[in-house]
Coordinates of C-alpha atoms and ligand atoms in Angstrom, one line a residue:
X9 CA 19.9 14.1 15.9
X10 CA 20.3 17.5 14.2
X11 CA 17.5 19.2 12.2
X12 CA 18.2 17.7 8.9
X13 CA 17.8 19.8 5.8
X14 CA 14.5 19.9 4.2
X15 CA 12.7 18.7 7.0
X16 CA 10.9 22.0 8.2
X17 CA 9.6 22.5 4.5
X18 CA 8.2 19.1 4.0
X19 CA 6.5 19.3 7.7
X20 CA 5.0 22.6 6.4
X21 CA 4.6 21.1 3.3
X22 CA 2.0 18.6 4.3
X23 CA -0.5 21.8 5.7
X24 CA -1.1 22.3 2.3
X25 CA -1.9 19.2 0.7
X26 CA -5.6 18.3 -1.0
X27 CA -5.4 14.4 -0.9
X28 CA -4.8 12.4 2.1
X29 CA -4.7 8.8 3.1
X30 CA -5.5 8.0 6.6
X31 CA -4.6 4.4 7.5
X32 CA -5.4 3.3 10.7
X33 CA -4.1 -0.1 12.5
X34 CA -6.3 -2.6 13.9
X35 CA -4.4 -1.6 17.2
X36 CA -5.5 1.9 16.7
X37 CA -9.3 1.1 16.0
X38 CA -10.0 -1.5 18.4
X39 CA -9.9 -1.3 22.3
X40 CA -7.1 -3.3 23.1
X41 CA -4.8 -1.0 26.0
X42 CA -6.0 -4.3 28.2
X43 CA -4.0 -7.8 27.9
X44 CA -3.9 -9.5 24.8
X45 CA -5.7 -12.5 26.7
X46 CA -8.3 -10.4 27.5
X47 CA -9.2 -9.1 24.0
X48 CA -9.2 -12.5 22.4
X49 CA -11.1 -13.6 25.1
X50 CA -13.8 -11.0 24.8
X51 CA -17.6 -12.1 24.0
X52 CA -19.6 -11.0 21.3
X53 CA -21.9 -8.8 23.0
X54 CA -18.8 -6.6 23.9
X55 CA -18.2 -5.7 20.3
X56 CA -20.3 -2.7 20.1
X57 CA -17.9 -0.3 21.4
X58 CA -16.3 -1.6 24.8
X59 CA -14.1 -4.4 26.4
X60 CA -12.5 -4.6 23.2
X61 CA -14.6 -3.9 20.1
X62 CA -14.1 -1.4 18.0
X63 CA -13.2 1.5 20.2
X64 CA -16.3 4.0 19.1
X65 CA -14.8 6.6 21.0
X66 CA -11.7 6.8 19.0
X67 CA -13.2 6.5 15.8
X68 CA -15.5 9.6 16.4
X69 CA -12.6 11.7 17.1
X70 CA -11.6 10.6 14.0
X71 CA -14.0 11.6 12.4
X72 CA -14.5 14.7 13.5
X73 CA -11.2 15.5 12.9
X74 CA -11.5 14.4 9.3
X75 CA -14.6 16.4 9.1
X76 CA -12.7 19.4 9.8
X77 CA -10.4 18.5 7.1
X78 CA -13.4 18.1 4.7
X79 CA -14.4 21.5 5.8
X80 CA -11.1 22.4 4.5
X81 CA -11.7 21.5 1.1
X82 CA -9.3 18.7 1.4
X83 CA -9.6 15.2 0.5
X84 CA -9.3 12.3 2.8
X85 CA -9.5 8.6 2.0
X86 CA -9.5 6.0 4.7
X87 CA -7.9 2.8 5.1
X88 CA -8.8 0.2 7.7
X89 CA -8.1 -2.5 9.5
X90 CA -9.9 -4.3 12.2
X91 CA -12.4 -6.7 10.3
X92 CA -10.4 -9.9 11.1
X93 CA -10.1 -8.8 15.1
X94 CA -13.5 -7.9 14.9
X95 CA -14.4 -11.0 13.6
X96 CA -12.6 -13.1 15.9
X97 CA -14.4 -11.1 19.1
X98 CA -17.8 -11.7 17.1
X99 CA -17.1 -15.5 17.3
X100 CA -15.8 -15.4 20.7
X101 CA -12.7 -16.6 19.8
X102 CA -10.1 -17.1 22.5
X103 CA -6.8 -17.6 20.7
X104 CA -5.0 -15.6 17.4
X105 CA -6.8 -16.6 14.2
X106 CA -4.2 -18.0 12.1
X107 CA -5.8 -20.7 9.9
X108 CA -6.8 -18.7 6.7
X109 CA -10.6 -20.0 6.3
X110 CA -11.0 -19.3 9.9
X111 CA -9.5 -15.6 9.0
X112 CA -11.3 -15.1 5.9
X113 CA -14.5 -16.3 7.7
X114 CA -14.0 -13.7 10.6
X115 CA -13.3 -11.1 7.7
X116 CA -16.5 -11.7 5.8
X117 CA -18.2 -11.3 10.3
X118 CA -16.1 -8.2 10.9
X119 CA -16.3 -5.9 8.0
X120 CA -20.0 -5.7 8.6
X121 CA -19.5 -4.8 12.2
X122 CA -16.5 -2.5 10.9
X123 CA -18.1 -0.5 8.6
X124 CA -21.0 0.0 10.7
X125 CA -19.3 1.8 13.1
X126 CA -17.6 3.8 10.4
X127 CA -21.0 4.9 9.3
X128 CA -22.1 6.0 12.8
X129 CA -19.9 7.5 13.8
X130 CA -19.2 9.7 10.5
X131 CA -23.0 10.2 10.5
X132 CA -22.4 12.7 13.6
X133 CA -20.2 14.7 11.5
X134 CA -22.3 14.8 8.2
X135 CA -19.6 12.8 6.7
X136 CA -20.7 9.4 4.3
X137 CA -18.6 6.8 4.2
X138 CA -18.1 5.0 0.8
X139 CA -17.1 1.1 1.5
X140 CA -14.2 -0.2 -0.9
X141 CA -12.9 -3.7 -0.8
X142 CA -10.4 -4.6 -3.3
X143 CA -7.9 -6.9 -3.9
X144 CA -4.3 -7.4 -5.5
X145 CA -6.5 -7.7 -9.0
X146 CA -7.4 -4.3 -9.2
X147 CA -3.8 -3.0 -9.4
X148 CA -2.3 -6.0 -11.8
X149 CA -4.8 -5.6 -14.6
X150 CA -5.0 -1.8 -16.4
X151 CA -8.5 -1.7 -16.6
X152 CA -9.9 -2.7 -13.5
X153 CA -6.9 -0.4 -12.4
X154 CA -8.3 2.7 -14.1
X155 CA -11.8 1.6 -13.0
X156 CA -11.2 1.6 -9.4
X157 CA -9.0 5.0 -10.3
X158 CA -12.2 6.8 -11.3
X159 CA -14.8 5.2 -8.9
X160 CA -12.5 6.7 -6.1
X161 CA -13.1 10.0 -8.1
X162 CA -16.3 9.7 -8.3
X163 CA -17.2 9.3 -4.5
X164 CA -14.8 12.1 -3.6
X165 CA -16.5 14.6 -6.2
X166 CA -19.9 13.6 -3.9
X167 CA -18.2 14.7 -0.6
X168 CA -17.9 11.2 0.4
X169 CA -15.2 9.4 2.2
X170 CA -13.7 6.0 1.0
X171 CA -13.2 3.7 3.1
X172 CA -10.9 0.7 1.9
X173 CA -9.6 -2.5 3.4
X174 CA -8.9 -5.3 1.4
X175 CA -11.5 -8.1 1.0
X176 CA -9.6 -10.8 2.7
X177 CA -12.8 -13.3 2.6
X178 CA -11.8 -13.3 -1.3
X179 CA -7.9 -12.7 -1.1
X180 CA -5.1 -14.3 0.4
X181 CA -3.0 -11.5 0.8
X182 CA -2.8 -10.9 4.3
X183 CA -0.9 -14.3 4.6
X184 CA 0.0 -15.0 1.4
X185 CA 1.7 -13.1 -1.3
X186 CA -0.4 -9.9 -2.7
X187 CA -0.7 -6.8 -0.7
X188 CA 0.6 -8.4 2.2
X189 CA -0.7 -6.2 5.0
X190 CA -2.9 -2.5 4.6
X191 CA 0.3 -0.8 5.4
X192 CA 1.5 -1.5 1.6
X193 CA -2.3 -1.7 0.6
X194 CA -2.4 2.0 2.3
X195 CA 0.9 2.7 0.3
X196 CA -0.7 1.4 -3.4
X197 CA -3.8 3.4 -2.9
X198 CA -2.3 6.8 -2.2
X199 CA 0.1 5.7 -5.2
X200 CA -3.3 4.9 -7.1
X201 CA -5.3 8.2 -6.5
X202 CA -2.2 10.5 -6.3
X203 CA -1.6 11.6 -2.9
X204 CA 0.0 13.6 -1.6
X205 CA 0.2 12.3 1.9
X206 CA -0.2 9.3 4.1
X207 CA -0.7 9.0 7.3
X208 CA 0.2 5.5 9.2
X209 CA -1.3 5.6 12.3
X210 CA -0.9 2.4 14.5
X211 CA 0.9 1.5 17.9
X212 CA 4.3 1.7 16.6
X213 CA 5.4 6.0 17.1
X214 CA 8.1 6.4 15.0
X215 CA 10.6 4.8 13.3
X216 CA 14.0 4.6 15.5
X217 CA 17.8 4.6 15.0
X218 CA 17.5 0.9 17.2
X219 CA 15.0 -1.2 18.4
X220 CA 13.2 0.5 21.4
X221 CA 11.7 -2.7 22.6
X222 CA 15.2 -3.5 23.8
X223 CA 17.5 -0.7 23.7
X224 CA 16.7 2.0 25.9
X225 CA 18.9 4.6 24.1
X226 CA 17.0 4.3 20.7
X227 CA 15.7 7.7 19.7
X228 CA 12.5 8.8 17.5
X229 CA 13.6 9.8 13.8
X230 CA 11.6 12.8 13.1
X231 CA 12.8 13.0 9.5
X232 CA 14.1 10.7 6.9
X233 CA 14.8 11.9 3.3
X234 CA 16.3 9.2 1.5
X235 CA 15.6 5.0 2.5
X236 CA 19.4 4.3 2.8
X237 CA 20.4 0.8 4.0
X238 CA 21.2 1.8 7.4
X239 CA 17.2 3.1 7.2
X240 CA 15.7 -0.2 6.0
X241 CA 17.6 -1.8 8.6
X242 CA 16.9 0.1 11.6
X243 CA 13.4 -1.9 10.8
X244 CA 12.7 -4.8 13.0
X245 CA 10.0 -7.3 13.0
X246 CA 7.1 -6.9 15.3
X247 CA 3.1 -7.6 14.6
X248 CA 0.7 -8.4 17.4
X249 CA -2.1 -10.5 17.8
X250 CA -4.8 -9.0 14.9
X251 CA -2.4 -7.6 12.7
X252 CA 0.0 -8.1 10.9
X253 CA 2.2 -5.3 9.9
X254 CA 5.5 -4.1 11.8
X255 CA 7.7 -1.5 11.0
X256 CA 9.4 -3.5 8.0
X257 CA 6.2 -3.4 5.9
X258 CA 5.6 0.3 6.5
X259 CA 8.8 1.4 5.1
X260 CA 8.4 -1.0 2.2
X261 CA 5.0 0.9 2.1
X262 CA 6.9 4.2 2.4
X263 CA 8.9 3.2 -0.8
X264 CA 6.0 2.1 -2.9
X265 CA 4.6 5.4 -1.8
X266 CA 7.4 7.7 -2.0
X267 CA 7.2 6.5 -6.3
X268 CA 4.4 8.2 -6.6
X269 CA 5.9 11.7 -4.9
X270 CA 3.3 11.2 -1.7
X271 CA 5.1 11.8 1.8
X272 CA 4.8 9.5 4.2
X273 CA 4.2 9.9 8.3
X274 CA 4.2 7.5 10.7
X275 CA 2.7 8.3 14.1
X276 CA 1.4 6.8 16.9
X277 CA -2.5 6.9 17.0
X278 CA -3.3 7.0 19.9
X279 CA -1.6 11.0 20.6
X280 CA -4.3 13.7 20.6
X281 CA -6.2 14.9 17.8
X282 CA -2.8 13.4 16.1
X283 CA -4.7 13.3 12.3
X284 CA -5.3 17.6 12.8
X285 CA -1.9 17.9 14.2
X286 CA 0.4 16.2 11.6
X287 CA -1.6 18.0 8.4
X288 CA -0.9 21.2 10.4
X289 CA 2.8 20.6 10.2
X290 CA 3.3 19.5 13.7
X291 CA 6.5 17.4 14.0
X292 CA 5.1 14.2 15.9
X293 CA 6.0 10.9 14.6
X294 CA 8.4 10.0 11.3
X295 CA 8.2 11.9 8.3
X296 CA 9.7 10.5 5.1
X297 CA 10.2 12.5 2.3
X298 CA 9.4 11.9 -1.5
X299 CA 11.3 13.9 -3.5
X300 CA 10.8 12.2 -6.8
X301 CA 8.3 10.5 -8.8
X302 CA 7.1 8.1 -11.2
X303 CA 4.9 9.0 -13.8
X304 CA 1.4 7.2 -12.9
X305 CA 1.7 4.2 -15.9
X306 CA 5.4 3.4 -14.8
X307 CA 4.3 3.3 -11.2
X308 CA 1.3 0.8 -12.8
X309 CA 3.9 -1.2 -14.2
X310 CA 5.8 -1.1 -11.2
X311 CA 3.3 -2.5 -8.4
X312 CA 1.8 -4.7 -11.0
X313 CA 2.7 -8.6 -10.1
X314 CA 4.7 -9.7 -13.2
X315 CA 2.7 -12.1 -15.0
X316 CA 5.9 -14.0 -16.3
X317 CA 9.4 -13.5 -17.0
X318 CA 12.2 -12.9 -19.8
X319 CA 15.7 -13.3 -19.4
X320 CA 18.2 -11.4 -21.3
X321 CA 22.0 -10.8 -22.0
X322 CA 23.9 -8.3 -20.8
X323 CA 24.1 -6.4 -24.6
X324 CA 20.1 -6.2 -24.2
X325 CA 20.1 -5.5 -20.2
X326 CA 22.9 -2.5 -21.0
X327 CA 20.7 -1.6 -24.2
X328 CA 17.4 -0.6 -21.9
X329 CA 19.5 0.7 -19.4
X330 CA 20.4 3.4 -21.5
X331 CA 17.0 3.7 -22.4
X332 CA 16.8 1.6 -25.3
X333 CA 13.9 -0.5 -26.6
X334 CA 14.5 -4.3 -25.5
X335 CA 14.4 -6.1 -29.0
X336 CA 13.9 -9.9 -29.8
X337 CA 17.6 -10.6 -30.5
X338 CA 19.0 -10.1 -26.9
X339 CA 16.1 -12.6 -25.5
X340 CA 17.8 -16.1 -24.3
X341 CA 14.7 -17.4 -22.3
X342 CA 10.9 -16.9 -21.8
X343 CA 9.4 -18.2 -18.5
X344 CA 5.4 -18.4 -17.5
X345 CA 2.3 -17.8 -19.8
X346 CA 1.5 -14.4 -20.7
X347 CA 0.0 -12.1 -23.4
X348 CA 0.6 -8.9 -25.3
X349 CA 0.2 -5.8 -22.7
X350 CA 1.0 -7.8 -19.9
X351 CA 3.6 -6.8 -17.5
X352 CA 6.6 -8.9 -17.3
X353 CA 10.0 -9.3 -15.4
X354 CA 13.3 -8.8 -17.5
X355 CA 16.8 -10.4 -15.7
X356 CA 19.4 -10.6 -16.6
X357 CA 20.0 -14.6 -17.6
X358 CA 22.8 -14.5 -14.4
X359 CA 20.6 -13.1 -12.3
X360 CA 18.0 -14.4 -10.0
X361 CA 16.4 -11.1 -9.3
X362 CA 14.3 -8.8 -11.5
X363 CA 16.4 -6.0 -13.0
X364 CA 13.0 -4.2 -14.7
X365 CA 9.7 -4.8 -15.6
X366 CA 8.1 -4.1 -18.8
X367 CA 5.3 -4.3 -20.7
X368 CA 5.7 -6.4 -23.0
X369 CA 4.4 -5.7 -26.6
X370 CA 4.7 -9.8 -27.5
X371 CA 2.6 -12.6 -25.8
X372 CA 5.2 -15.8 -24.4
X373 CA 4.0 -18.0 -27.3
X374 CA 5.2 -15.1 -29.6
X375 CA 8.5 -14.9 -27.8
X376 CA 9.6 -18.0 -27.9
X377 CA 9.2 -17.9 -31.5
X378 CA 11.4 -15.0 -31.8
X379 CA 14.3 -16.0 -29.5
X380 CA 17.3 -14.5 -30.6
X381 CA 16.0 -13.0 -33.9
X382 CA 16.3 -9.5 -35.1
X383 CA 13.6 -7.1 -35.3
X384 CA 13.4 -7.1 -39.4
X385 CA 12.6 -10.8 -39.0
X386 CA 10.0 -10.6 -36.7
X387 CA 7.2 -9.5 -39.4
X388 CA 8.2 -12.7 -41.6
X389 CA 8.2 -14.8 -38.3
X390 CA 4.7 -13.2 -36.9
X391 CA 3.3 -11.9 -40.0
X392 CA 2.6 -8.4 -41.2
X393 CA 1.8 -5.6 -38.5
X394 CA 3.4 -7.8 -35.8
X395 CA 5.2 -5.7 -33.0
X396 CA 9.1 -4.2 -34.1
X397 CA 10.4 -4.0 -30.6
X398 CA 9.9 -6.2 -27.4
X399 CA 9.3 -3.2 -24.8
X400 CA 9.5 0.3 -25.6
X401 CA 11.4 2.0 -23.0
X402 CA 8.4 4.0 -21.4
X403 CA 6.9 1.0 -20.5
X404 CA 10.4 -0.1 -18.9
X405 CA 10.9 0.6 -15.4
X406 CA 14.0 -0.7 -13.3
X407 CA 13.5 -1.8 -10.3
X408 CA 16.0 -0.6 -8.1
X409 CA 14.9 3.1 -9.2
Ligands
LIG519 N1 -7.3 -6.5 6.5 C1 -7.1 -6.9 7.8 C2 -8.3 -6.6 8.7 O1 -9.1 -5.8 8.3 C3 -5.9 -6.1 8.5 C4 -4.6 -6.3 7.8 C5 -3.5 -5.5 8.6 O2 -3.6 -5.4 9.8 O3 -2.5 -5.1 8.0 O4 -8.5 -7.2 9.7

């Protein structure tokens, strides 16, 4: 593979960003180079640091490489895994934790035990870590959206570092259906605080043109620009036994980031002083470009979860395709419970798939009311004041975009 155009800029590119996201794999943080069997079967005196625990080591290279980042002037925020794994070793468990209680119990044992190392070994390097737990809520509603926005400001004004995972003793995410894994929660956080790169370490190196696990000829990417088809599906599946993300949900956390103009490296991280050496421009791992962005509300709207749905005609779907306000008269069908300011899916009735999401201006009951009607009825329907349009087309995003 050729040097692709635009690659050398957007390596040197990343030397001189401000705001980074770290996020680092639970196969990165803890000690796990020995056999699965042996890590599950670990005790709970070996968590502080060896036979399996969080690898201490590790983390204060980390850190001091961070520190020197800090001493830079940049800003890094952290994202973690490792509090289910570190759970599990707490409780001596001998086998994957799968059952969610059991994970959301070994959560609520390991983030303790997590963050504890965090804060010694950061201590060496005069660097405070900030703990931040959060959960799909803080990204669906605005306010606790902006909230989070400038508590994140806040501790990075102070010098300090934030540390996020996602409280999985509270959320089902990590095996049901909001952030999924920390790659994407990695993804919506740099998205959130305006990055302008992240860095996904873990065991997986690269992305490559086939899957290496079985075909010796697959080759490291260095560079993609664009997430074409043939991209998404050099993707396999993969996850091991703490984990759960695999090369699929980083690049779906490489699209959610590449919205919000951050770049996106994937590295293995585990190579040397590999956090100092990718922000200096060094070409190790994947690097995938973001050359356009969202503006931050429409990237709100987009990585909200739609709170219901309304399906339209085609006249209406063409109509805020071209950038048209979506009006009351092209509405055929109103589906879930929702208010005004909510975000909500618009398909097209033939569709099964979201074609946009949009705030809408009318709660469900409202809608319904106004099926099919035209805007100059809607006061005489709703009453004076009431709301002309459906969704303004600022607050309209598509979703293949
Ligand atoms: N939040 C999980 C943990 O801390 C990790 C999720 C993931 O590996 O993606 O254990």
């Amino acid at each position: 593979m050729g040097i692709e155009e635009g690659s050398a800029e957007a390596r040197a590119s990343l030397a001189s960003a401000n705001r980074i996201v770290v996020k680092i794999g639970t196969n990165t943080i803890m000690r796990n180079e020995d056999s699965p069997q042996r890590l599950c079967g670990a005790r709970a005196e070996a968590v502080r640091g060896f036979e399996g625990g969080i690898d201490v080591e590790y983390l204060h290279r980390a850190a001091a490489q961070i520190a020197e980042l800090a001493r830079a002037g940049k800003q890094v925020i952290v994202v973690t895994s490792g509090a289910i794994g570190m759970g599990a070793l707490e409780l001596g468990l001998s086998r994957r934790v799968t059952e969610l209680r059991m994970r959301q119990a070994c959560a609520a044992i390991g983030q303790i035990a997590l963050m504890d190392e965090y804060r010694r070994a950061f201590g060496v390097f005069g660097l405070t870590p900030a703990q931040l737990l959060v959960t799909r809520d803080a990204w669906d509603n605005r306010s606790a959206y902006l909230n989070l926005r400038a508590s994140v400001e806040a501790l990075l004004e102070q010098g300090a570092v934030p540390v996020f995972n996602e409280n999985d003793v509270v959320s089902t995410a990590e095996i049901g259906n909001a952030f999924g894994d920390n790659d994407q929660l990695s993804a919506y956080i740099a998205s959130k605080v305006d990055a302008e790169v992240l860095l996904i370490l873990s065991d997986i190196d690269a992305l490559y043109d086939a899957d290496p696990k079985s075909d010796p000829a697959a080759r490291p990417i260095p560079y993609v620009r664009e997430l074409t088809a043939e991209i998404l599906a050099s993707a396999g599946g993969a996850g091991s036994e703490f984990s759960t993300g695999g090369m699929a949900t980083k690049l779906k956390a490489v699209a959610i980031a590449r919205d919000a103009g951050c770049k996106v490296v994937i590295a293995d991280g585990r190579e040397r002083r590999v956090i100092a050496r990718v922000l200096a421009g060094e070409a190790i791992g994947t690097l995938f470009d973001a050359v356009h962005a969202l503006k931050n509300r429409q990237r709100w709207i987009k990585n909200s979860r739609p709170q219901g749905s309304i399906s339209v005609d085609q006249g209406a779907l063409a109509a805020i395709k071209a950038k048209k306000s979506l009006l009351p008269r092209g509405i055929v069908g109103v589906e879930g419970r929702f208010g005004r300011g909510d975000v909500v899916l618009v398909a097209g009735a033939d569709r099964e798939t979201g074609a946009a999401k949009v705030v809408t201006s009318l709660s469900s009951d409202e809608l319904e009311r106004v099926i099919g009607r035209t805007s100059a009825e809607l006061e005489a329907i709703l009453g004076a004041g009431a709301p002309k349009v459906v969704a303004r087309p600022e607050e309209t995003v598509f979703l293949e975009e």
